[in-house]
Coordinates of C-alpha atoms and ligand atoms in Angstrom, one line a residue:
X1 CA 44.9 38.5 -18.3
X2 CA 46.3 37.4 -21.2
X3 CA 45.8 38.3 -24.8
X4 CA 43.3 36.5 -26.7
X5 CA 45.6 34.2 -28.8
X6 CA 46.9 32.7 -25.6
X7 CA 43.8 32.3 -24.4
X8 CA 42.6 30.7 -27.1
X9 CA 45.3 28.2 -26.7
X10 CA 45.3 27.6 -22.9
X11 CA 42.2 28.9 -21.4
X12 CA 39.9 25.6 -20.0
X13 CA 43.1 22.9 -20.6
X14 CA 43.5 20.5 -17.9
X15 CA 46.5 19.1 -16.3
X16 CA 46.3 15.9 -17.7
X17 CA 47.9 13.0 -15.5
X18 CA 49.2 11.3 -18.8
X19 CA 50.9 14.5 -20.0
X20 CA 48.4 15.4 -22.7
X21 CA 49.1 18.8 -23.5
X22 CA 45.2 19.4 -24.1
X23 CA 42.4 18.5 -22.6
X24 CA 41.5 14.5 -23.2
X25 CA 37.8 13.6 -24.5
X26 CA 35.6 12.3 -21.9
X27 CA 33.3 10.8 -23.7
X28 CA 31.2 9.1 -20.6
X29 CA 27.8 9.9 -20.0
X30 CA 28.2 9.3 -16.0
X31 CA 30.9 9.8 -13.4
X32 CA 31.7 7.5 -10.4
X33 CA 32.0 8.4 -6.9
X34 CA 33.6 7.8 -3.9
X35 CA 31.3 8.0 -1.2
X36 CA 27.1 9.3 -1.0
X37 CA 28.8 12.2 0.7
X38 CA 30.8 12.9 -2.4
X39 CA 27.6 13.1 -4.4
X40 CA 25.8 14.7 -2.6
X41 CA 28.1 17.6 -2.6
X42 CA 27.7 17.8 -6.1
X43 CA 24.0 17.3 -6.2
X44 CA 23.6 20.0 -3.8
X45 CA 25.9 22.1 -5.6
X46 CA 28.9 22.6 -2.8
X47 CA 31.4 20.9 -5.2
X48 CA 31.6 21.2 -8.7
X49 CA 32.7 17.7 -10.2
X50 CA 31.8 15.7 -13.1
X51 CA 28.5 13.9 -12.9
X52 CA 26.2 13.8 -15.6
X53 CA 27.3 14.5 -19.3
X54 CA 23.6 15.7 -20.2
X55 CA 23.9 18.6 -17.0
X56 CA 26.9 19.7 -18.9
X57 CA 28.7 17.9 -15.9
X58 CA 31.5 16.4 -17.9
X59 CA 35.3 17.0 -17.9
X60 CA 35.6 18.0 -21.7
X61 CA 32.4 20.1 -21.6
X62 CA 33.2 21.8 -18.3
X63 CA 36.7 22.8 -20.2
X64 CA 35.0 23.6 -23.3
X65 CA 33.2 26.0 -21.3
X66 CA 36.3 27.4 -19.6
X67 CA 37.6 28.2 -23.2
X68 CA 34.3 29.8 -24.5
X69 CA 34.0 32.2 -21.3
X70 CA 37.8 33.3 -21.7
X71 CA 36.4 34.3 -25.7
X72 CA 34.5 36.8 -24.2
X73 CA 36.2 37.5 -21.2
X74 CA 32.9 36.8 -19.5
X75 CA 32.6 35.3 -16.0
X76 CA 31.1 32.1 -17.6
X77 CA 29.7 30.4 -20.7
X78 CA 27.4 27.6 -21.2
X79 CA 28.0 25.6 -24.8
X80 CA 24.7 23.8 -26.3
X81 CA 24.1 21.6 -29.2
X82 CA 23.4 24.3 -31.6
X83 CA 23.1 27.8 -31.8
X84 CA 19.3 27.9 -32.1
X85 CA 19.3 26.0 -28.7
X86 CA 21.2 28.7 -27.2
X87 CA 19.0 30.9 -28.3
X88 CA 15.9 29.2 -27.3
X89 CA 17.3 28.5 -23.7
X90 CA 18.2 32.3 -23.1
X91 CA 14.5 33.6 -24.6
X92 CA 12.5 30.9 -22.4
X93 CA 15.0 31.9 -19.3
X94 CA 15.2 35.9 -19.7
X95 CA 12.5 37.1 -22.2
X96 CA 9.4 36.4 -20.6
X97 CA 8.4 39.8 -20.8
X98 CA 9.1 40.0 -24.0
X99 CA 12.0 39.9 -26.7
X100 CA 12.7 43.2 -28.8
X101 CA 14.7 41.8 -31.6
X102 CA 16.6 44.4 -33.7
X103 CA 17.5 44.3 -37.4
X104 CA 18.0 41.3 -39.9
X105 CA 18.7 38.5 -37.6
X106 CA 18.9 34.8 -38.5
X107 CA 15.8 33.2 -40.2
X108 CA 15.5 30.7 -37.6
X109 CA 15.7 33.4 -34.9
X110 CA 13.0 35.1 -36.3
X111 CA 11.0 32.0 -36.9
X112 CA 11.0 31.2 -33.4
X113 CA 10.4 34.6 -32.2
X114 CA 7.4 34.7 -34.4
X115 CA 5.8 31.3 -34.7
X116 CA 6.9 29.4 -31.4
X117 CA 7.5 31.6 -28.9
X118 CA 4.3 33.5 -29.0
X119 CA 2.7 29.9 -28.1
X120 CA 4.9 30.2 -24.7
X121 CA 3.2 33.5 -24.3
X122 CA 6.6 34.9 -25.3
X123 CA 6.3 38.3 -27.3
X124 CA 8.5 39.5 -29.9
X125 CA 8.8 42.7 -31.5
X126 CA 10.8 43.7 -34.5
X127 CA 12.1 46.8 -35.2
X128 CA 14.2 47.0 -38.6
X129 CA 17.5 49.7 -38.5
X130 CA 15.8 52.4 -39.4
X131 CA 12.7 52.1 -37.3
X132 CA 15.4 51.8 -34.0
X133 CA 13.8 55.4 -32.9
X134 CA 10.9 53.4 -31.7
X135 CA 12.8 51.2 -29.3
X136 CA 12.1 53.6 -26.4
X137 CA 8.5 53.0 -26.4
X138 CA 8.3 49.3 -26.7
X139 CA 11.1 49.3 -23.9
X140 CA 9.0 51.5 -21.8
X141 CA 6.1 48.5 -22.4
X142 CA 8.2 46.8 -19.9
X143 CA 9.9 44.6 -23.1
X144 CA 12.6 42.4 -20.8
X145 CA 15.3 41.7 -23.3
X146 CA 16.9 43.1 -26.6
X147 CA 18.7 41.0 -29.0
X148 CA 20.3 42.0 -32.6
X149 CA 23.1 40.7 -34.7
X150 CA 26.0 43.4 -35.7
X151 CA 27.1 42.9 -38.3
X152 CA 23.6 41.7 -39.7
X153 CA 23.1 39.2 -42.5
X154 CA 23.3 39.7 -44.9
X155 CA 23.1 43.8 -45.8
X156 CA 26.2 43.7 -43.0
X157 CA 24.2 46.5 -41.3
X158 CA 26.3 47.8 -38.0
X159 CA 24.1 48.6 -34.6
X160 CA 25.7 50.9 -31.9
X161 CA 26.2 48.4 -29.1
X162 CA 27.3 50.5 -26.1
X163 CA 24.5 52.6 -26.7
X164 CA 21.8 50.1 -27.4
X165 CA 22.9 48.9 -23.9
X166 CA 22.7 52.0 -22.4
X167 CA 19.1 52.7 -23.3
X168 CA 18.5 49.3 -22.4
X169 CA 19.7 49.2 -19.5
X170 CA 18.1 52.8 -18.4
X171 CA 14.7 50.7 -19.0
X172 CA 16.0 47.8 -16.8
X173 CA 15.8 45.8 -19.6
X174 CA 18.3 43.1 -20.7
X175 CA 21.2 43.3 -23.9
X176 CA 21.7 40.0 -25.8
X177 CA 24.2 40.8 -29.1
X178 CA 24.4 37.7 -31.3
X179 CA 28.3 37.7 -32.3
X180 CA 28.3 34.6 -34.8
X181 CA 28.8 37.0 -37.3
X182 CA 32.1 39.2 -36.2
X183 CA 33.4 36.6 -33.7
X184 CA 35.3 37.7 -30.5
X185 CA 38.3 37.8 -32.0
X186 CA 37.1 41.2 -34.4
X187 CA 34.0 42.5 -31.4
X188 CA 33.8 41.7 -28.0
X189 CA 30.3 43.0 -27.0
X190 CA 30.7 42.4 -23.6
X191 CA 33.1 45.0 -23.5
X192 CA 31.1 47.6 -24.7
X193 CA 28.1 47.3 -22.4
X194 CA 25.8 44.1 -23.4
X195 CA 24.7 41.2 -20.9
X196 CA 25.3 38.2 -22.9
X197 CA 27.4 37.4 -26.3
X198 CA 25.4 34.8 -28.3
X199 CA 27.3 32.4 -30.6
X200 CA 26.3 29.8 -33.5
X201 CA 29.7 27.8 -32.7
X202 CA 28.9 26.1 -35.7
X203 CA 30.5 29.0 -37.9
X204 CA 33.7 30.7 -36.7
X205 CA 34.7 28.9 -33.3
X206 CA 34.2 25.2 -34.9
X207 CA 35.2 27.0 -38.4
X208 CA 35.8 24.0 -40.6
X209 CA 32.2 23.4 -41.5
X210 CA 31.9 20.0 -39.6
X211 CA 30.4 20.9 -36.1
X212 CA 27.3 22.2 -34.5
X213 CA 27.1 23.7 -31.3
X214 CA 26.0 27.1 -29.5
X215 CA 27.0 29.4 -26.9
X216 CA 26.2 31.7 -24.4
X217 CA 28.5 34.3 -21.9
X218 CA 27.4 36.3 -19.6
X219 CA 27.8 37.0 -15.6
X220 CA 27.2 33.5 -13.5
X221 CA 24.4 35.2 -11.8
X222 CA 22.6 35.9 -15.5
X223 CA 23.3 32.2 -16.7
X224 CA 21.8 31.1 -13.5
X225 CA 18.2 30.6 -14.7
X226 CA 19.4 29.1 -17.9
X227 CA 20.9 26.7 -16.3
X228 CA 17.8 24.2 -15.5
X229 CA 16.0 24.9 -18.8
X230 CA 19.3 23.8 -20.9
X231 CA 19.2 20.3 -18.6
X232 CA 15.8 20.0 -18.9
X233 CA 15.4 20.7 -22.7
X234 CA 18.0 18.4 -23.3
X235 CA 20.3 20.5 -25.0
X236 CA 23.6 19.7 -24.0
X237 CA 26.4 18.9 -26.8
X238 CA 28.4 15.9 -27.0
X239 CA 31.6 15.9 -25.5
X240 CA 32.9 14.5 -29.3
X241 CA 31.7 17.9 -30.1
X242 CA 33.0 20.1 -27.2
X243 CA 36.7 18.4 -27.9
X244 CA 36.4 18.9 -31.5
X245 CA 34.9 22.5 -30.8
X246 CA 38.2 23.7 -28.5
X247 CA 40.5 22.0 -30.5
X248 CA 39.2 24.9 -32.9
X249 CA 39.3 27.3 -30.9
X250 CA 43.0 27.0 -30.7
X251 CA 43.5 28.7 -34.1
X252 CA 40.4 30.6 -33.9
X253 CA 42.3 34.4 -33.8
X254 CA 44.9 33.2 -36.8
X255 CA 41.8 32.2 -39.4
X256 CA 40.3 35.1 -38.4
X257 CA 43.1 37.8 -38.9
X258 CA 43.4 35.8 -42.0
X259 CA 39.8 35.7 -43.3
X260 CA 39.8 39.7 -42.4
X261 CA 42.4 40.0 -44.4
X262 CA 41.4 38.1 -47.8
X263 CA 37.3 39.8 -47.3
X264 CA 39.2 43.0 -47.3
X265 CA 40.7 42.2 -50.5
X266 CA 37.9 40.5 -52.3
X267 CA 35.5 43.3 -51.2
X268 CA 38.0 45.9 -52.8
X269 CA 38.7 43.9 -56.0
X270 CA 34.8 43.6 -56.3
X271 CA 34.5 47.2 -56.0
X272 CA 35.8 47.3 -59.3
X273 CA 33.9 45.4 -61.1
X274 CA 31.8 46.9 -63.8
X275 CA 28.9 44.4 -63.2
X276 CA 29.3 44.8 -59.7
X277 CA 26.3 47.3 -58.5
X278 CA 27.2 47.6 -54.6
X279 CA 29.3 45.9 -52.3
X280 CA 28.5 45.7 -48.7
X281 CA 31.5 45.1 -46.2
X282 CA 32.3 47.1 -43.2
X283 CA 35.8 47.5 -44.0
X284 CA 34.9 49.8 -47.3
X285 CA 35.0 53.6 -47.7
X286 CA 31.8 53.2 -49.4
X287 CA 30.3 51.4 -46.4
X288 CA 27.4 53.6 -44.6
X289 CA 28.3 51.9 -41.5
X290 CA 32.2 51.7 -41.6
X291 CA 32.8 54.4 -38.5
X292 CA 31.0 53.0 -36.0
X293 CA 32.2 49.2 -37.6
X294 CA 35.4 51.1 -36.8
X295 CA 34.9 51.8 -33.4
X296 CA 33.5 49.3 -31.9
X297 CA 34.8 45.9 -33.8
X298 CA 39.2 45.7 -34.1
X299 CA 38.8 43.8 -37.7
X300 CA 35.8 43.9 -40.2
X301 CA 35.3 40.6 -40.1
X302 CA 34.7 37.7 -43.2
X303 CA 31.2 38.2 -44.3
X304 CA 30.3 40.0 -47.2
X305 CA 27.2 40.7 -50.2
X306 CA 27.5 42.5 -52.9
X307 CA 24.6 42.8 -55.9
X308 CA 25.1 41.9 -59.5
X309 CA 23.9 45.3 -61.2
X310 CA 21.3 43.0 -63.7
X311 CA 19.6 41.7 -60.8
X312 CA 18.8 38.0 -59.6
X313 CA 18.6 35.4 -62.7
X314 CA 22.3 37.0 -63.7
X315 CA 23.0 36.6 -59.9
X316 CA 22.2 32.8 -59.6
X317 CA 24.0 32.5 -63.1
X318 CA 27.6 34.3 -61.3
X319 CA 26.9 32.2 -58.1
X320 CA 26.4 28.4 -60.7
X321 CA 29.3 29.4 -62.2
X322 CA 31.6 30.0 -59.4
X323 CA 34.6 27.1 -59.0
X324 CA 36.1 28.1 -56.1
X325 CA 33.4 28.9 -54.0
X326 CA 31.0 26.3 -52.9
X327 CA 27.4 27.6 -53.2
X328 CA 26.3 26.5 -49.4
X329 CA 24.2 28.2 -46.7
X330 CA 26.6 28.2 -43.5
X331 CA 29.4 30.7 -42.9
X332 CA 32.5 30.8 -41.0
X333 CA 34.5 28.1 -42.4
X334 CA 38.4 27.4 -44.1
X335 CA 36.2 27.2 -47.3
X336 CA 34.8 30.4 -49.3
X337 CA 30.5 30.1 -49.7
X338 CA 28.4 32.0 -51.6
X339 CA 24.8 32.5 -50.6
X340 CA 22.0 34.1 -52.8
X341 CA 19.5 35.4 -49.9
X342 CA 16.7 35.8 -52.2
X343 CA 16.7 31.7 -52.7
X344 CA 17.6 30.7 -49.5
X345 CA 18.2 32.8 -46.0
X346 CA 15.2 35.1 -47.1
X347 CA 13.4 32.8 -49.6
X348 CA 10.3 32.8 -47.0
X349 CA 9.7 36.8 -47.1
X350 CA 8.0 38.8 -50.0
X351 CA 9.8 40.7 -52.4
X352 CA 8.4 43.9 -50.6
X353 CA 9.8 42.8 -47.2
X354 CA 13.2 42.1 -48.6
X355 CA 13.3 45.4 -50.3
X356 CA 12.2 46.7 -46.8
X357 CA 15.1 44.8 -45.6
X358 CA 17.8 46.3 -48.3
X359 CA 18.1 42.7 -49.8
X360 CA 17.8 42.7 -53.5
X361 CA 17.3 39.6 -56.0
X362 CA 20.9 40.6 -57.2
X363 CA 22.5 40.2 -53.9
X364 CA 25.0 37.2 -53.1
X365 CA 26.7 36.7 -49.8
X366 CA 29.9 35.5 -49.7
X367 CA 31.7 33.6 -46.4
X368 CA 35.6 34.1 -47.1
X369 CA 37.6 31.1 -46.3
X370 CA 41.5 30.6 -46.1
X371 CA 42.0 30.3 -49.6
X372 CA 44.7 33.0 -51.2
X373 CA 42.5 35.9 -52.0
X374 CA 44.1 36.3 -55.8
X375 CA 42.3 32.6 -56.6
X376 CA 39.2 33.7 -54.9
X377 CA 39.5 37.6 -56.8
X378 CA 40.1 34.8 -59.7
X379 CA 37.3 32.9 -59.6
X380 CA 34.6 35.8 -58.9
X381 CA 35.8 37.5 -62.2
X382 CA 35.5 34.3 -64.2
X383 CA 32.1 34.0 -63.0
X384 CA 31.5 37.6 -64.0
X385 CA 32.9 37.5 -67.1
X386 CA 29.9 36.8 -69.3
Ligands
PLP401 N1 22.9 33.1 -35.4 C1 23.4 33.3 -36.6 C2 23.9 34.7 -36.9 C3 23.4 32.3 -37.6 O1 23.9 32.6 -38.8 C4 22.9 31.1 -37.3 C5 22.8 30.0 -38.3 O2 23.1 30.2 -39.5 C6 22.4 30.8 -36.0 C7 22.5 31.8 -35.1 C8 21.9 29.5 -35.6 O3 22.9 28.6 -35.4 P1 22.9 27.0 -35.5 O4 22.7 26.7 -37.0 O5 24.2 26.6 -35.0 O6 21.7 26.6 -34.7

């Protein structure tokens, strides 16, 4: 096995007749064949050969998928048109009996826990970090999967994932860890005990902001059942999507070292700052969660909030006047973002249930990019400055 910046680059290529040194696009939606025999073997799964694009039966998504799996180092992966579609297809396919969702995950994740899935007959229960000495109980209730985000978003909050899993897994129940945030170059939760890694491609794997696309990794036996709802749903990508998708892959460990790097910097220089109230970044002294960040991730990742000490008109006013960074939702990128939670992520909850939540009106979230960290430093005191 090979390290993961080789795999990155060569994991899922093919050998391309014309000398292409990766993959080509396949862009067709059907595949010919050379006999009935021929298809039938693929129809009744003895062969595996391109056939359908929407089955996920397509050259560039069947290398895609190669790629993704090697990210993990999971038996298999199956890429979707968007993250929320991953996440849909594994709750329909493994949480039946219920979905325990730990922590601050993703709005939409939480949406659909709580709005569509109970429609399915699909329960959710939330437990918030500091409620996590309940999850014994609602796993002996026979709950069938858990799923949480480490780091969280966007209070960064670290969850122990090896021994999540191992309660878990003493219940019989299911570990799903969404990794959008830290990315498998800085965690690899697979590793360290859970079932399936979850990611949002759209952020660090497609990482320049102009893709959307999902991804799950597991064992082929645990992506079995998935397998019919994804075709079915009609989630599949396009394979415009899955080329564009590896081709960012290839640098996926170098923007990453790099955006580790420059958060690592900002968070320190905003540390600082006398207007600066907290900062929130795994990779601080300061940071309530930084051991077991250290332990279980190899880099802190580029995600980070810290909170304007006068609270949230004087944080809108630092995040309007901002140059460098683009005030955008999304994360992941080349570009630096900056996010207020309070007007967007977490606009939908009450003030009480983002204090619950440890997200204050004074709060911004910031998505490092590949800019040079002195410009960025730059920027976030001019926008202090008054
Ligand atoms: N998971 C996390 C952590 C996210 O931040 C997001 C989107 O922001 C999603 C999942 C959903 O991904 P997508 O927008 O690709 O559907």
């Amino acid at each position: 096995m090979t390290e993961l910046a080789a795999r990155c680059v060569h994991a899922g290529e093919m050998d391309d007749p014309q000398g292409s040194p990766h993959s080509p696009l396949y862009s067709s939606t059907t595949f010919k064949f050379p006999s009935t025999q021929a298809i039938l073997d693929v129809v009744e799964g003895r062969t595996l050969a391109p056939l359908y694009t929407r089955y996920g039966l397509n050259p560039t998504i069947l290398a895609l998928e190669e790629k993704l799996a090697a990210l993990e180092n999971a038996e298999a992966a199956w890429a979707f048109c968007s993250g929320m579609a991953a996440e849909a297809a594994l709750f329909v396919s493994h949480g039946r009996k219920g979905v325990i969702c730990i922590g601050d995950a993703y709005g939409g994740t939480l949406e659909l826990l709580k709005d569509q899935l109970p429609l399915l007959g699909i329960p959710g229960h939330f437990l918030l970090g500091h409620e996590l000495d309940r999850l014994p109980q609602l796993l002996q209730q026979g709950a069938g999967l858990v799923f949480f985000e480490t780091p969280t978003n966007p209070a960064l909050e670290i969850f122990d994932i090896a021994a999540i899993a191992e309660l878990a897994h003493r219940h019989g129940a299911l570990v799903a860890v969404d990794n959008t945030f830290a990315s498998p170059v800085n965690q690899q939760p697979l590793a360290l005990g859970a079932d399936f890694a979850v990611h949002s491609c759209t952020k660090y794997l497609g990482g320049h902001s102009d893709l959307t696309a999902g991804a799950i990794m597991a064992s082929k036996e645990l992506l079995a059942p998935i397998w019919g709802w994804r075709k079915n749903l009609g989630q599949m990508l396009a394979p415009e999507t899955a080329a564009l998708l590896a081709r960012s892959i290839r640098t996926l460990p170098i923007r990453v070292q790099q955006q580790n790097a420059n958060a690592q910097a900002v968070a320190e220089a905003l540390s600082q700052h006398p207007r600066v109230s907290r900062v929130l970044y795994p990779g601080l002294d300061s940071f309530p969660g930084k051991a077991l960040a250290a332990r279980q991730m190899s880099g802190f990742g580029g995600m980070l909030s810290f909170e304007v000490a006068e609270g949230g008109v004087a944080a809108s006013a630092v995040a309007d006047r901002l140059r460098l960074f683009a005030l955008a939702p999304s994360l992941g990128g080349v570009e630096s973002l900056i996010t207020q939670p309070c007007t967007t992520t977490h606009h939908g909850l009450s003030a009480e249930e983002r204090a619950r939540r440890g997200i204050s009106d004074g709060m911004l979230r910031l998505s490092i990019g590949l800019e040079d960290p002195k410009d960025l430093i730059a920027d976030l005191h001019q926008a202090l400055a008054t």
